[in-house]
Amino acid sequence: MSKVGLFYGTDTGNTERVADLIKQKMGEDLVDVYDIATASADDFAKYDKIILGQPTWYYGELQSSWDDFWEDFKGIDFTGKTVACFGLGDQADYSEYFLDAMGMMHDIAVENGATPAGYTSTDGFEFDESKAVTEDEEFFVGLGIDEDQQPELTDERVDNWVEQIKEEFEL
Ligand SMILES: Cc1cc2nc3c(=O)[nH]c(=O)nc-3n(C[C@H](O)[C@H](O)[C@H](O)COP(=O)(O)O)c2cc1C
């Protein structure tokens, strides 16, 4: 069975913990995890099923190591690859920028040929604006996690999402 490549970035550790949780729930042997701070574009070439994770920082900005990697990221050809995104944010304190970086990351992957996977309902969240929602605002373009306001929901959200993307990845 082909493996899944998971690429994440983090400033204060929350996204790393969620990445580890996803790996644990999907299967330790199935998922290779990369910190984007030390990954290269060549690492992406090894996988046709890819998970991308990053928090949003400083009013709608990319996480710092994703920001450093961004030019390389924009050069990656995702044709033939299925990509599921997850993002961390704070829907109360940054309500006008909630999960923006997940949306930016998703959009590049899709522009570069990816088949998107892992969309989830926006039900259960309260925020004003996000670049990570579909046009009808009913879905996030990935999994939304809020460790600041709703940490008690993270485990169940990850559980459900892992089941969903296992199907979408045909694992
Ligand atoms: C100074 C600061 C700015 C933030 N800006 C945003 C933001 O614009 N949008 C958002 O959804 N969350 C924002 N957050 C929340 C973080 O994304 C959230 O705490 C996340 O869990 C951090 O992930 P990390 O530990 O992987 O870096 C911000 C948090 C801080 C402290």
Short mmCIF file of C-alpha atoms and ligand atoms in Angstrom, two decimals:
data_model
loop_
_atom_site.label_atom_id
_atom_site.label_comp_id
_atom_site.label_asym_id
_atom_site.label_seq_id
_atom_site.Cartn_x
_atom_site.Cartn_y
_atom_site.Cartn_z
CA MET A 1 0.00 0.00 0.00
CA SER A 2 1.39 3.43 -0.88
CA LYS A 3 2.24 5.64 2.06
CA VAL A 4 0.84 9.03 2.95
CA GLY A 5 3.17 12.04 3.27
CA LEU A 6 2.15 14.54 5.97
CA PHE A 7 3.84 17.96 5.92
CA TYR A 8 3.24 20.39 8.78
CA GLY A 9 4.65 23.55 10.26
CA THR A 10 4.28 24.90 13.79
CA ASP A 11 5.32 27.86 15.92
CA THR A 12 4.18 26.75 19.37
CA GLY A 13 3.66 23.00 18.93
CA ASN A 14 -0.11 22.64 18.51
CA THR A 15 0.01 21.68 14.84
CA GLU A 16 2.76 19.16 15.53
CA ARG A 17 0.58 17.50 18.16
CA VAL A 18 -2.34 17.29 15.74
CA ALA A 19 -0.02 15.88 13.04
CA ASP A 20 1.10 13.17 15.47
CA LEU A 21 -2.51 12.43 16.38
CA ILE A 22 -3.42 12.02 12.70
CA LYS A 23 -0.51 9.63 12.18
CA GLN A 24 -1.44 7.64 15.27
CA LYS A 25 -5.08 7.33 14.21
CA MET A 26 -4.36 6.56 10.54
CA GLY A 27 -1.70 4.00 11.33
CA GLU A 28 1.90 4.56 12.41
CA ASP A 29 3.26 2.58 9.44
CA LEU A 30 1.08 4.33 6.90
CA VAL A 31 2.09 7.97 7.43
CA ASP A 32 5.50 9.65 7.03
CA VAL A 33 5.57 12.96 8.90
CA TYR A 34 7.75 15.91 7.81
CA ASP A 35 8.31 19.24 9.55
CA ILE A 36 8.21 21.68 6.64
CA ALA A 37 11.13 23.55 8.26
CA THR A 38 13.44 20.71 7.18
CA ALA A 39 11.52 19.23 4.21
CA SER A 40 12.31 19.76 0.53
CA ALA A 41 10.19 19.86 -2.61
CA ASP A 42 11.68 16.47 -3.56
CA ASP A 43 10.04 14.93 -0.49
CA PHE A 44 6.62 15.67 -2.00
CA ALA A 45 7.48 13.67 -5.12
CA LYS A 46 7.50 10.44 -3.09
CA TYR A 47 3.74 10.53 -2.37
CA ASP A 48 0.50 10.67 -4.30
CA LYS A 49 -1.55 10.99 -1.10
CA ILE A 50 -0.56 14.07 0.84
CA ILE A 51 -1.71 15.82 4.03
CA LEU A 52 -0.73 19.46 4.59
CA GLY A 53 -1.08 21.19 7.97
CA GLN A 54 -0.44 24.69 9.25
CA PRO A 55 -1.76 27.21 11.76
CA THR A 56 -2.54 30.83 10.85
CA TRP A 57 -0.50 33.53 12.57
CA TYR A 58 -0.51 37.33 12.93
CA TYR A 59 -3.82 38.27 11.33
CA GLY A 60 -4.06 35.92 8.40
CA GLU A 61 -0.38 35.12 7.78
CA LEU A 62 1.30 31.83 6.95
CA GLN A 63 3.16 30.00 9.72
CA SER A 64 6.83 31.05 9.61
CA SER A 65 8.44 27.87 8.25
CA TRP A 66 5.67 27.48 5.64
CA ASP A 67 6.33 31.10 4.73
CA ASP A 68 10.03 30.29 4.18
CA PHE A 69 9.08 27.28 2.03
CA TRP A 70 6.37 29.12 0.05
CA GLU A 71 8.27 29.77 -3.20
CA ASP A 72 9.29 26.09 -3.37
CA PHE A 73 5.73 25.06 -2.53
CA LYS A 74 4.34 27.13 -5.40
CA GLY A 75 6.67 25.21 -7.75
CA ILE A 76 5.41 21.73 -6.83
CA ASP A 77 3.35 19.88 -9.44
CA PHE A 78 0.42 18.18 -7.68
CA THR A 79 -1.02 16.58 -10.82
CA GLY A 80 -2.28 13.09 -10.01
CA LYS A 81 -2.00 13.67 -6.26
CA THR A 82 -4.81 13.80 -3.72
CA VAL A 83 -4.28 16.46 -1.05
CA ALA A 84 -6.09 16.90 2.27
CA CYS A 85 -5.39 20.01 4.37
CA PHE A 86 -5.76 20.72 8.05
CA GLY A 87 -5.41 24.04 9.80
CA LEU A 88 -5.25 25.44 13.31
CA GLY A 89 -6.58 28.80 14.39
CA ASP A 90 -8.51 30.74 16.99
CA GLN A 91 -12.08 31.53 15.94
CA ALA A 92 -12.72 34.05 18.76
CA ASP A 93 -9.57 36.16 18.94
CA TYR A 94 -8.87 36.09 15.18
CA SER A 95 -12.42 35.81 13.92
CA GLU A 96 -11.79 37.75 10.70
CA TYR A 97 -8.80 35.63 9.73
CA PHE A 98 -9.84 32.21 10.98
CA LEU A 99 -7.73 29.45 9.36
CA ASP A 100 -6.71 31.72 6.47
CA ALA A 101 -3.37 29.95 5.96
CA MET A 102 -5.12 26.61 5.41
CA GLY A 103 -7.11 28.24 2.62
CA MET A 104 -4.00 29.70 0.97
CA MET A 105 -2.23 26.34 1.15
CA HIS A 106 -5.23 24.49 -0.30
CA ASP A 107 -5.56 26.97 -3.16
CA ILE A 108 -1.94 26.57 -4.29
CA ALA A 109 -2.18 22.78 -4.23
CA VAL A 110 -5.38 22.85 -6.30
CA GLU A 111 -4.00 25.45 -8.74
CA ASN A 112 -1.03 23.12 -9.21
CA GLY A 113 -3.23 20.15 -10.09
CA ALA A 114 -4.18 18.47 -6.80
CA THR A 115 -7.45 16.66 -6.28
CA PRO A 116 -8.67 18.08 -2.96
CA ALA A 117 -9.94 15.85 -0.15
CA GLY A 118 -11.00 16.18 3.46
CA TYR A 119 -13.48 19.06 3.31
CA THR A 120 -15.52 19.38 6.54
CA SER A 121 -18.63 21.24 7.65
CA THR A 122 -18.30 24.70 9.21
CA ASP A 123 -21.10 23.75 11.66
CA GLY A 124 -19.94 24.08 15.25
CA PHE A 125 -17.63 27.03 14.59
CA GLU A 126 -18.36 30.75 15.02
CA PHE A 127 -16.23 33.22 13.10
CA ASP A 128 -16.63 36.25 10.84
CA GLU A 129 -14.36 35.53 7.90
CA SER A 130 -12.04 32.87 6.57
CA LYS A 131 -10.08 32.21 3.40
CA ALA A 132 -10.50 28.51 4.16
CA VAL A 133 -14.19 28.16 3.29
CA THR A 134 -16.01 27.11 0.13
CA GLU A 135 -17.99 29.75 -1.76
CA ASP A 136 -21.26 28.80 -0.04
CA GLU A 137 -19.39 28.93 3.33
CA GLU A 138 -20.79 25.54 4.30
CA PHE A 139 -17.44 23.77 4.26
CA PHE A 140 -13.87 24.32 5.24
CA VAL A 141 -11.46 23.23 2.52
CA GLY A 142 -9.95 20.82 5.06
CA LEU A 143 -10.08 20.04 8.77
CA GLY A 144 -10.40 23.01 11.12
CA ILE A 145 -8.97 22.68 14.63
CA ASP A 146 -9.19 25.29 17.37
CA GLU A 147 -6.93 24.41 20.27
CA ASP A 148 -7.52 27.83 21.84
CA GLN A 149 -11.32 27.83 22.08
CA GLN A 150 -12.41 24.21 21.56
CA PRO A 151 -9.57 21.87 22.59
CA GLU A 152 -12.06 19.35 23.94
CA LEU A 153 -13.36 18.75 20.39
CA THR A 154 -10.00 18.07 18.76
CA ASP A 155 -9.84 14.33 19.36
CA GLU A 156 -13.30 13.66 17.94
CA ARG A 157 -12.72 16.00 14.99
CA VAL A 158 -9.49 14.22 14.11
CA ASP A 159 -11.15 10.81 14.52
CA ASN A 160 -13.95 11.67 12.11
CA TRP A 161 -11.61 13.27 9.62
CA VAL A 162 -9.22 10.34 9.56
CA GLU A 163 -12.13 8.01 8.76
CA GLN A 164 -13.23 10.38 5.99
CA ILE A 165 -9.84 10.79 4.31
CA LYS A 166 -9.07 7.07 4.54
CA GLU A 167 -12.05 6.61 2.23
CA GLU A 168 -11.13 9.54 0.01
CA PHE A 169 -7.53 8.30 -0.21
CA GLU A 170 -8.91 4.80 -0.90
CA LEU A 171 -6.82 3.27 1.90
C1 LIG B 1 -0.21 36.49 17.94
C2 LIG B 1 -1.14 35.43 17.41
C3 LIG B 1 -1.72 35.61 16.17
C4 LIG B 1 -2.65 34.67 15.66
N1 LIG B 1 -3.27 34.90 14.46
C5 LIG B 1 -4.24 34.05 14.04
C6 LIG B 1 -5.00 34.32 12.86
O1 LIG B 1 -4.79 35.32 12.15
N2 LIG B 1 -5.96 33.44 12.49
C7 LIG B 1 -6.24 32.31 13.22
O2 LIG B 1 -7.14 31.54 12.85
N3 LIG B 1 -5.53 32.02 14.36
C8 LIG B 1 -4.55 32.85 14.78
N4 LIG B 1 -3.85 32.58 15.93
C9 LIG B 1 -4.10 31.31 16.65
C10 LIG B 1 -3.07 30.22 16.32
O3 LIG B 1 -3.22 29.82 14.97
C11 LIG B 1 -3.33 29.01 17.22
O4 LIG B 1 -2.98 29.34 18.53
C12 LIG B 1 -2.60 27.74 16.79
O5 LIG B 1 -3.08 26.66 17.57
C13 LIG B 1 -1.10 27.84 16.90
O6 LIG B 1 -0.53 26.70 16.30
P1 LIG B 1 0.99 26.26 16.50
O7 LIG B 1 1.18 25.96 17.98
O8 LIG B 1 1.14 25.03 15.68
O9 LIG B 1 1.88 27.36 16.02
C14 LIG B 1 -2.93 33.49 16.42
C15 LIG B 1 -2.31 33.33 17.67
C16 LIG B 1 -1.44 34.27 18.17
C17 LIG B 1 -0.83 34.05 19.54
#
